[in-house]
Amino acid sequence: MMSQRVAGFHHYNGLPLWFNLVLIAMALSGWCAFFVYKYYNRHRAVFPEQTKIEHLITKEHISIDPFPGSILLVDQWGAVLKANQQALAQFGESIHAVMRHPSVRSVLSATLQDKTNYPAEEQNLAYETTFTLDVPVRRTLHVILKKVRGTESAEASVEACVETCVLVSLSDRSEAQAVDRMRMDFVAHASHELRTPLASLSGFIDALHHGEDGMSPMVRKQFLAVMSQQTDRLKRLIDRLLYLSRVQAHEHQKPQKIVEVSDVMASVLDEIVPRFQEKENVLNFRIDDELYIRADEDEMIQVMLNLVENALRYARKGQEDILTVTVFACKATEDEEQWPMIGGLIIGVEDDGKGIEAHHLPRLTERFYRLNEEDRSQQPGTGLGLSIVRHIIDRHEGRLRIKSVPNKGTRCMVWLPPVKGL
């Protein structure tokens, strides 16, 4: 009996045990292959377009990398199948947020609508929309969607699936929109600033023309004096606008000349001293020796003149008060102002005048911005001085900081990067 059990253990149906195990393994493998095949076919039946698009991309070698701009290839559900390098670099993971945006989903739906009953020239139109995306940063995007049409060389099944494949072109219009908004604001402000002196001149000319016979010489002289003032104001405004335009035109060209700060301050002193002699003001210069910057000398002189002129015009507390203005230049040895780097130098102007309220400080470099809009017609400036300063400093890769305490004074500081090799 023992020998029969052993024999039964090693044999089944007259075959060795190892052979039976091999047969069982082959049968199991066949069943597994059958179930995998059935699952794959079922998957293709549920997502036929996805499978065919992937086949098209690989077989027909569709590549979106050569396309200019940010280009995506999406399926009919808005899932991103491909993205070129520029799209990945510009939008990163936010590409998926773009495709999920309601405006894009609406346009995608319109793009995928059946156009077979339309005339040939109206089929496969491009759809576009502009919308604001709030994540990860707020920006304005423009999107153009267009169905990819089949080609004669493509298989019939492949050509049919192409109707659910959409090319998406993305463009960020945030900067262009901001520039347009600034341009419209600039035109509006410039028109207002030009209209005011022109209206004044027109009124006085009309008064002189119609009242010439009965107008006394004294009144005529007063009219002519006001007209002269308005003409000078108009000339200053036009000159500042032209100067600002020139500065902006070459703002991207960085200065290469090495300039000694003491030479800049000497030119500033020559122009400023006569103005201080007209008024009872105190002017101090505190300039360190051997300070050098890589700069456009004329532009740096203009920066210092604008800062000093602002102190003279707006800092005085009252007509009887004596204003003290200090022009300074020193090395930036401390980083108390959180400059871009330790080093370089600081030039600037400070006064002990009436100061500026905190809510005005962020807007001081805007074009035509005034601290007191009600008295703008009485102020001699153009409202462009600090805007010119900002653009010049940007060209020199510097930074502008303005600190002020009401009734104590204002300090304007310009940080300029160090000159390498000196």
Short mmCIF file of C-alpha atoms in Angstrom, two decimals:
data_model
loop_
_atom_site.label_atom_id
_atom_site.label_comp_id
_atom_site.label_asym_id
_atom_site.label_seq_id
_atom_site.Cartn_x
_atom_site.Cartn_y
_atom_site.Cartn_z
CA MET A 1 0.00 0.00 0.00
CA MET A 2 2.76 2.36 0.86
CA SER A 3 4.42 1.85 -2.50
CA GLN A 4 1.12 2.49 -4.37
CA ARG A 5 0.60 5.85 -2.54
CA VAL A 6 4.06 6.93 -3.44
CA ALA A 7 3.50 5.97 -7.01
CA GLY A 8 0.16 7.86 -7.01
CA PHE A 9 1.84 10.89 -5.57
CA HIS A 10 4.39 11.03 -8.35
CA HIS A 11 2.03 10.14 -11.22
CA TYR A 12 -1.37 11.36 -12.42
CA ASN A 13 -3.13 9.76 -15.35
CA GLY A 14 0.05 7.92 -15.99
CA LEU A 15 2.04 11.18 -16.36
CA PRO A 16 4.78 12.51 -14.09
CA LEU A 17 3.79 15.19 -11.58
CA TRP A 18 6.10 17.83 -13.03
CA PHE A 19 4.48 17.42 -16.43
CA ASN A 20 1.00 17.94 -14.93
CA LEU A 21 2.21 21.13 -13.20
CA VAL A 22 3.49 22.50 -16.50
CA LEU A 23 0.12 21.83 -18.15
CA ILE A 24 -1.71 23.57 -15.30
CA ALA A 25 0.60 26.60 -15.57
CA MET A 26 0.03 26.85 -19.33
CA ALA A 27 -3.72 26.68 -18.82
CA LEU A 28 -3.64 29.45 -16.22
CA SER A 29 -1.48 31.61 -18.51
CA GLY A 30 -3.98 31.17 -21.31
CA TRP A 31 -6.89 32.19 -19.10
CA CYS A 32 -4.94 35.27 -17.91
CA ALA A 33 -4.14 36.26 -21.48
CA PHE A 34 -7.81 35.83 -22.42
CA PHE A 35 -9.01 38.08 -19.60
CA VAL A 36 -6.35 40.74 -20.39
CA TYR A 37 -7.44 40.69 -24.03
CA LYS A 38 -11.10 41.08 -23.07
CA TYR A 39 -10.27 43.96 -20.69
CA TYR A 40 -8.19 45.72 -23.33
CA ASN A 41 -10.96 45.43 -25.92
CA ARG A 42 -13.49 46.74 -23.41
CA HIS A 43 -11.14 49.68 -22.63
CA ARG A 44 -10.84 50.46 -26.34
CA ALA A 45 -14.62 50.33 -26.64
CA VAL A 46 -15.10 52.82 -23.81
CA PHE A 47 -12.31 55.21 -24.89
CA PRO A 48 -11.91 54.64 -28.64
CA GLU A 49 -11.02 58.25 -29.44
CA GLN A 50 -8.25 58.39 -26.85
CA THR A 51 -6.65 55.22 -28.23
CA LYS A 52 -6.90 56.37 -31.85
CA ILE A 53 -5.48 59.83 -31.08
CA GLU A 54 -2.50 58.26 -29.37
CA HIS A 55 -2.13 55.99 -32.42
CA LEU A 56 -2.29 59.01 -34.71
CA ILE A 57 0.31 60.90 -32.70
CA THR A 58 2.76 58.01 -32.76
CA LYS A 59 2.02 56.69 -36.27
CA GLU A 60 1.65 59.96 -38.16
CA HIS A 61 4.45 61.63 -36.14
CA ILE A 62 2.43 64.70 -35.16
CA SER A 63 4.73 67.06 -33.24
CA ILE A 64 3.70 70.38 -31.74
CA ASP A 65 7.16 71.42 -30.57
CA PRO A 66 8.01 73.31 -33.81
CA PHE A 67 4.88 75.48 -33.45
CA PRO A 68 5.59 79.05 -32.28
CA GLY A 69 3.97 80.10 -29.03
CA SER A 70 2.41 77.92 -26.34
CA ILE A 71 0.56 75.03 -28.01
CA LEU A 72 -1.45 72.17 -26.50
CA LEU A 73 -3.07 69.10 -28.00
CA VAL A 74 -6.21 68.10 -26.06
CA ASP A 75 -8.93 65.50 -26.43
CA GLN A 76 -12.68 66.11 -26.48
CA TRP A 77 -12.81 66.14 -22.66
CA GLY A 78 -10.12 68.81 -22.42
CA ALA A 79 -7.43 66.42 -21.16
CA VAL A 80 -3.97 67.55 -22.25
CA LEU A 81 -2.36 64.95 -24.51
CA LYS A 82 0.68 66.97 -25.46
CA ALA A 83 2.23 70.36 -24.66
CA ASN A 84 5.19 71.94 -26.41
CA GLN A 85 8.22 73.20 -24.52
CA GLN A 86 7.17 76.85 -24.52
CA ALA A 87 3.79 75.99 -23.00
CA LEU A 88 5.42 73.95 -20.26
CA ALA A 89 7.94 76.70 -19.53
CA GLN A 90 5.35 79.50 -19.50
CA PHE A 91 2.46 77.82 -17.70
CA GLY A 92 3.78 74.67 -16.00
CA GLU A 93 1.13 72.85 -13.98
CA SER A 94 -1.36 75.69 -14.45
CA ILE A 95 -2.01 74.34 -17.97
CA HIS A 96 -4.59 72.00 -16.44
CA ALA A 97 -6.23 74.90 -14.59
CA VAL A 98 -6.49 76.73 -17.92
CA MET A 99 -8.31 73.82 -19.55
CA ARG A 100 -10.66 73.51 -16.57
CA HIS A 101 -11.68 77.17 -16.72
CA PRO A 102 -15.42 77.60 -17.56
CA SER A 103 -14.66 79.97 -20.45
CA VAL A 104 -12.31 77.46 -22.05
CA ARG A 105 -14.73 74.57 -21.49
CA SER A 106 -17.48 76.56 -23.22
CA VAL A 107 -15.29 77.36 -26.23
CA LEU A 108 -14.06 73.75 -26.38
CA SER A 109 -17.66 72.58 -26.54
CA ALA A 110 -18.38 75.00 -29.40
CA THR A 111 -15.26 73.84 -31.22
CA LEU A 112 -16.34 70.21 -31.08
CA GLN A 113 -19.86 70.84 -32.42
CA ASP A 114 -20.81 69.06 -35.65
CA LYS A 115 -20.18 71.32 -38.66
CA THR A 116 -21.05 68.82 -41.39
CA ASN A 117 -24.13 70.79 -42.52
CA TYR A 118 -22.16 74.01 -42.85
CA PRO A 119 -20.58 75.22 -46.12
CA ALA A 120 -17.03 73.98 -46.64
CA GLU A 121 -15.51 77.41 -46.06
CA GLU A 122 -17.26 77.64 -42.66
CA GLN A 123 -16.25 74.22 -41.42
CA ASN A 124 -13.56 73.75 -38.78
CA LEU A 125 -13.54 77.37 -37.63
CA ALA A 126 -11.19 78.62 -34.92
CA TYR A 127 -12.77 79.72 -31.65
CA GLU A 128 -11.19 82.08 -29.18
CA THR A 129 -11.79 83.71 -25.83
CA THR A 130 -10.02 85.97 -23.34
CA PHE A 131 -10.37 85.38 -19.63
CA THR A 132 -8.66 85.97 -16.28
CA LEU A 133 -6.93 83.12 -14.47
CA ASP A 134 -6.47 83.75 -10.75
CA VAL A 135 -4.07 80.89 -9.93
CA PRO A 136 -1.18 80.66 -9.30
CA VAL A 137 -0.99 84.41 -10.08
CA ARG A 138 -3.66 86.64 -11.58
CA ARG A 139 -3.17 87.08 -15.31
CA THR A 140 -5.16 87.61 -18.49
CA LEU A 141 -4.98 84.80 -21.05
CA HIS A 142 -6.10 84.55 -24.66
CA VAL A 143 -6.99 81.09 -25.99
CA ILE A 144 -7.59 79.95 -29.58
CA LEU A 145 -8.98 76.45 -30.23
CA LYS A 146 -9.19 74.63 -33.55
CA LYS A 147 -10.10 71.07 -34.43
CA VAL A 148 -7.39 69.08 -36.16
CA ARG A 149 -8.77 67.86 -39.48
CA GLY A 150 -7.95 64.48 -40.99
CA THR A 151 -5.63 64.04 -43.97
CA GLU A 152 -6.07 61.95 -47.05
CA SER A 153 -3.12 59.77 -46.06
CA ALA A 154 -4.67 58.87 -42.75
CA GLU A 155 -6.73 55.74 -42.29
CA ALA A 156 -10.49 56.16 -42.22
CA SER A 157 -10.77 55.22 -38.58
CA VAL A 158 -7.92 57.51 -37.69
CA GLU A 159 -9.39 60.38 -39.71
CA ALA A 160 -12.69 60.02 -37.87
CA CYS A 161 -11.01 60.28 -34.49
CA VAL A 162 -9.15 63.44 -35.45
CA GLU A 163 -12.45 65.30 -35.23
CA THR A 164 -12.21 64.99 -31.43
CA CYS A 165 -8.61 66.26 -31.25
CA VAL A 166 -8.17 70.00 -30.67
CA LEU A 167 -5.13 72.27 -30.95
CA VAL A 168 -5.02 75.01 -28.32
CA SER A 169 -2.93 78.17 -28.61
CA LEU A 170 -2.28 80.04 -25.34
CA SER A 171 -0.97 83.57 -24.95
CA ASP A 172 -0.48 85.68 -21.83
CA ARG A 173 -1.81 89.18 -22.42
CA SER A 174 -1.35 90.48 -18.88
CA GLU A 175 1.63 92.68 -19.71
CA ALA A 176 0.13 93.98 -22.95
CA GLN A 177 -3.10 94.78 -21.13
CA ALA A 178 -1.20 96.64 -18.41
CA VAL A 179 0.72 98.61 -21.05
CA ASP A 180 -2.51 99.52 -22.84
CA ARG A 181 -4.05 100.65 -19.58
CA MET A 182 -0.98 102.77 -18.77
CA ARG A 183 -1.02 104.23 -22.28
CA MET A 184 -4.69 105.22 -21.98
CA ASP A 185 -4.06 106.75 -18.55
CA PHE A 186 -1.06 108.61 -19.92
CA VAL A 187 -3.01 110.02 -22.86
CA ALA A 188 -5.86 111.04 -20.57
CA HIS A 189 -3.55 112.77 -18.08
CA ALA A 190 -1.42 114.39 -20.78
CA SER A 191 -4.50 115.70 -22.57
CA HIS A 192 -5.78 117.19 -19.32
CA GLU A 193 -2.43 118.78 -18.51
CA LEU A 194 -2.15 120.28 -22.00
CA ARG A 195 -5.76 121.43 -22.08
CA THR A 196 -5.48 123.54 -18.92
CA PRO A 197 -2.83 126.05 -20.12
CA LEU A 198 -4.30 126.05 -23.63
CA ALA A 199 -7.74 126.93 -22.26
CA SER A 200 -6.19 129.71 -20.19
CA LEU A 201 -4.34 131.12 -23.19
CA SER A 202 -7.45 130.90 -25.36
CA GLY A 203 -9.49 132.79 -22.76
CA PHE A 204 -7.01 135.62 -22.39
CA ILE A 205 -6.51 135.93 -26.15
CA ASP A 206 -10.26 136.17 -26.60
CA ALA A 207 -10.50 138.79 -23.85
CA LEU A 208 -7.72 140.85 -25.43
CA HIS A 209 -9.32 140.56 -28.85
CA HIS A 210 -12.82 141.66 -27.83
CA GLY A 211 -11.89 144.17 -25.13
CA GLU A 212 -8.98 145.81 -26.86
CA ASP A 213 -10.60 149.29 -27.13
CA GLY A 214 -11.77 149.59 -23.52
CA MET A 215 -8.92 147.71 -21.80
CA SER A 216 -6.49 149.70 -19.70
CA PRO A 217 -2.73 149.22 -20.17
CA MET A 218 -2.47 147.82 -16.63
CA VAL A 219 -5.07 145.12 -17.26
CA ARG A 220 -3.51 144.28 -20.61
CA LYS A 221 -0.13 143.92 -18.92
CA GLN A 222 -1.60 141.57 -16.32
CA PHE A 223 -3.23 139.46 -19.02
CA LEU A 224 0.02 139.22 -20.95
CA ALA A 225 1.89 138.20 -17.77
CA VAL A 226 -0.53 135.35 -17.14
CA MET A 227 -0.33 134.27 -20.76
CA SER A 228 3.44 134.21 -20.51
CA GLN A 229 3.23 132.01 -17.40
CA GLN A 230 0.87 129.57 -19.10
CA THR A 231 3.09 129.47 -22.18
CA ASP A 232 6.09 128.64 -20.00
CA ARG A 233 4.09 125.94 -18.24
CA LEU A 234 3.06 124.45 -21.58
CA LYS A 235 6.65 124.50 -22.80
CA ARG A 236 7.91 122.80 -19.61
CA LEU A 237 5.29 120.10 -19.93
CA ILE A 238 6.13 119.38 -23.56
CA ASP A 239 9.88 119.37 -22.79
CA ARG A 240 9.35 116.91 -19.92
CA LEU A 241 7.17 114.66 -22.06
CA LEU A 242 9.79 114.58 -24.79
CA TYR A 243 12.56 113.92 -22.26
CA LEU A 244 10.57 111.09 -20.66
CA SER A 245 9.98 109.60 -24.11
CA ARG A 246 13.72 109.66 -24.87
CA VAL A 247 14.55 108.03 -21.54
CA GLN A 248 12.04 105.24 -22.11
CA ALA A 249 13.26 104.71 -25.69
CA HIS A 250 16.75 103.62 -24.56
CA GLU A 251 15.86 102.31 -21.11
CA HIS A 252 16.99 98.81 -22.14
CA GLN A 253 20.49 100.07 -23.06
CA LYS A 254 22.64 99.99 -19.95
CA PRO A 255 25.22 102.80 -19.47
CA GLN A 256 28.88 101.85 -19.84
CA LYS A 257 30.74 105.06 -18.92
CA ILE A 258 32.48 105.31 -15.51
CA VAL A 259 31.48 108.59 -13.84
CA GLU A 260 32.80 110.18 -10.64
CA VAL A 261 29.96 111.25 -8.35
CA SER A 262 31.72 114.49 -7.36
CA ASP A 263 31.56 115.65 -11.00
CA VAL A 264 27.81 115.03 -11.06
CA MET A 265 27.32 116.95 -7.82
CA ALA A 266 29.44 119.87 -9.05
CA SER A 267 27.12 120.29 -12.05
CA VAL A 268 24.09 120.06 -9.78
CA LEU A 269 25.56 122.71 -7.47
CA ASP A 270 26.13 125.12 -10.37
CA GLU A 271 22.45 124.96 -11.35
CA ILE A 272 20.92 124.85 -7.87
CA VAL A 273 22.81 127.60 -6.01
CA PRO A 274 21.18 130.52 -7.92
CA ARG A 275 17.72 129.16 -7.00
CA PHE A 276 18.64 128.94 -3.32
CA GLN A 277 19.90 132.50 -3.36
CA GLU A 278 16.46 133.68 -4.49
CA LYS A 279 14.86 132.15 -1.37
CA GLU A 280 16.01 131.95 2.20
CA ASN A 281 16.93 128.28 2.15
CA VAL A 282 19.93 126.36 3.41
CA LEU A 283 21.72 123.97 1.08
CA ASN A 284 24.21 121.39 2.37
CA PHE A 285 26.39 119.01 0.39
CA ARG A 286 27.71 115.88 2.08
CA ILE A 287 29.66 113.94 -0.55
CA ASP A 288 32.23 111.22 0.14
CA ASP A 289 35.43 111.16 -1.91
CA GLU A 290 36.28 108.74 -4.70
CA LEU A 291 32.83 107.46 -5.46
CA TYR A 292 32.34 106.03 -8.95
CA ILE A 293 29.29 104.76 -10.82
CA ARG A 294 28.65 103.29 -14.25
CA ALA A 295 26.18 105.84 -15.54
CA ASP A 296 24.97 108.35 -18.07
CA GLU A 297 26.27 111.58 -16.49
CA ASP A 298 23.58 113.86 -17.93
CA GLU A 299 20.82 111.55 -16.72
CA MET A 300 22.27 111.34 -13.20
CA ILE A 301 22.48 115.14 -13.09
CA GLN A 302 18.81 115.22 -14.10
CA VAL A 303 17.94 112.79 -11.28
CA MET A 304 19.57 114.98 -8.63
CA LEU A 305 18.09 118.19 -10.07
CA ASN A 306 14.59 116.69 -10.00
CA LEU A 307 14.99 115.55 -6.39
CA VAL A 308 16.30 118.94 -5.25
CA GLU A 309 13.60 120.81 -7.17
CA ASN A 310 10.91 118.72 -5.52
CA ALA A 311 12.32 119.61 -2.10
CA LEU A 312 12.35 123.31 -2.98
CA ARG A 313 8.83 123.35 -4.38
CA TYR A 314 6.88 121.16 -2.04
CA ALA A 315 8.76 120.77 1.25
CA ARG A 316 8.43 124.28 2.66
CA LYS A 317 6.05 124.43 5.65
CA GLY A 318 5.28 128.13 5.30
CA GLN A 319 6.48 131.24 3.52
CA GLU A 320 8.49 132.40 6.55
CA ASP A 321 10.10 129.04 7.31
CA ILE A 322 13.69 128.37 6.32
CA LEU A 323 14.10 125.08 4.50
CA THR A 324 17.26 123.01 4.87
CA VAL A 325 18.08 120.66 2.00
CA THR A 326 20.99 118.22 2.12
CA VAL A 327 22.43 116.50 -0.93
CA PHE A 328 24.41 113.39 0.05
CA ALA A 329 26.42 110.56 -1.49
CA CYS A 330 28.08 107.69 0.34
CA LYS A 331 28.95 104.01 0.10
CA ALA A 332 26.19 101.54 0.92
CA THR A 333 28.07 99.75 3.69
CA GLU A 334 24.95 98.70 5.61
CA ASP A 335 21.91 96.86 4.39
CA GLU A 336 19.39 98.62 6.62
CA GLU A 337 17.23 99.53 3.62
CA GLN A 338 17.33 95.98 2.22
CA TRP A 339 19.03 96.95 -1.02
CA PRO A 340 19.57 94.23 -3.65
CA MET A 341 23.13 93.70 -2.37
CA ILE A 342 25.60 95.09 0.14
CA GLY A 343 27.92 97.46 -1.64
CA GLY A 344 27.38 100.05 -4.31
CA LEU A 345 26.57 103.58 -3.23
CA ILE A 346 23.67 105.78 -2.23
CA ILE A 347 22.96 109.28 -3.48
CA GLY A 348 19.97 111.34 -2.52
CA VAL A 349 18.32 114.42 -1.07
CA GLU A 350 16.73 115.03 2.32
CA ASP A 351 14.90 118.01 3.77
CA ASP A 352 13.35 119.13 7.05
CA GLY A 353 10.12 120.30 5.44
CA LYS A 354 6.48 119.43 5.95
CA GLY A 355 6.86 115.80 4.86
CA ILE A 356 4.48 113.55 2.93
CA GLU A 357 1.64 111.44 4.25
CA ALA A 358 2.21 107.67 4.00
CA HIS A 359 -0.65 106.93 1.58
CA HIS A 360 0.95 109.16 -1.07
CA LEU A 361 4.36 107.44 -1.08
CA PRO A 362 3.58 104.41 -3.32
CA ARG A 363 2.20 106.67 -6.07
CA LEU A 364 4.79 109.44 -6.15
CA THR A 365 6.52 108.06 -9.28
CA GLU A 366 3.30 107.88 -11.32
CA ARG A 367 3.02 110.29 -14.22
CA PHE A 368 1.20 113.54 -13.34
CA TYR A 369 0.53 112.45 -9.77
CA ARG A 370 0.12 115.40 -7.40
CA LEU A 371 -0.12 115.47 -3.62
CA ASN A 372 -2.91 118.03 -3.79
CA GLU A 373 -5.11 117.72 -6.86
CA GLU A 374 -7.10 120.85 -5.94
CA ASP A 375 -4.05 123.14 -6.23
CA ARG A 376 -2.46 121.50 -9.29
CA SER A 377 -3.06 124.62 -11.43
CA GLN A 378 -1.12 126.69 -8.91
CA GLN A 379 1.85 124.30 -8.68
CA PRO A 380 4.77 125.11 -11.00
CA GLY A 381 5.79 121.48 -11.63
CA THR A 382 4.64 119.13 -14.39
CA GLY A 383 4.05 116.02 -12.25
CA LEU A 384 6.63 114.12 -14.33
CA GLY A 385 9.80 114.68 -12.28
CA LEU A 386 9.78 111.53 -10.17
CA SER A 387 8.50 109.44 -13.07
CA ILE A 388 11.59 110.51 -15.03
CA VAL A 389 13.75 109.69 -12.00
CA ARG A 390 12.27 106.19 -11.77
CA HIS A 391 12.89 105.38 -15.44
CA ILE A 392 16.46 106.65 -15.28
CA ILE A 393 17.17 104.60 -12.15
CA ASP A 394 15.66 101.53 -13.80
CA ARG A 395 18.01 101.98 -16.73
CA HIS A 396 20.95 102.13 -14.30
CA GLU A 397 19.72 98.96 -12.51
CA GLY A 398 19.29 100.94 -9.31
CA ARG A 399 16.55 101.35 -6.71
CA LEU A 400 14.62 104.39 -5.47
CA ARG A 401 13.34 104.66 -1.89
CA ILE A 402 11.36 107.56 -0.45
CA LYS A 403 10.82 107.90 3.28
CA SER A 404 8.86 110.70 4.88
CA VAL A 405 7.40 111.72 8.23
CA PRO A 406 4.75 114.48 8.26
CA ASN A 407 6.07 117.74 9.78
CA LYS A 408 9.60 116.30 10.02
CA GLY A 409 10.85 115.94 6.47
CA THR A 410 11.48 113.66 3.50
CA ARG A 411 14.46 111.52 2.49
CA CYS A 412 14.86 110.33 -1.12
CA MET A 413 17.55 107.69 -1.64
CA VAL A 414 18.90 106.18 -4.84
CA TRP A 415 20.93 102.97 -4.62
CA LEU A 416 23.28 102.25 -7.53
CA PRO A 417 25.18 98.98 -8.04
CA PRO A 418 28.94 98.84 -7.47
CA VAL A 419 31.35 99.23 -10.35
CA LYS A 420 33.28 96.00 -10.81
CA GLY A 421 37.02 96.30 -10.93
CA LEU A 422 37.24 99.53 -8.91
#
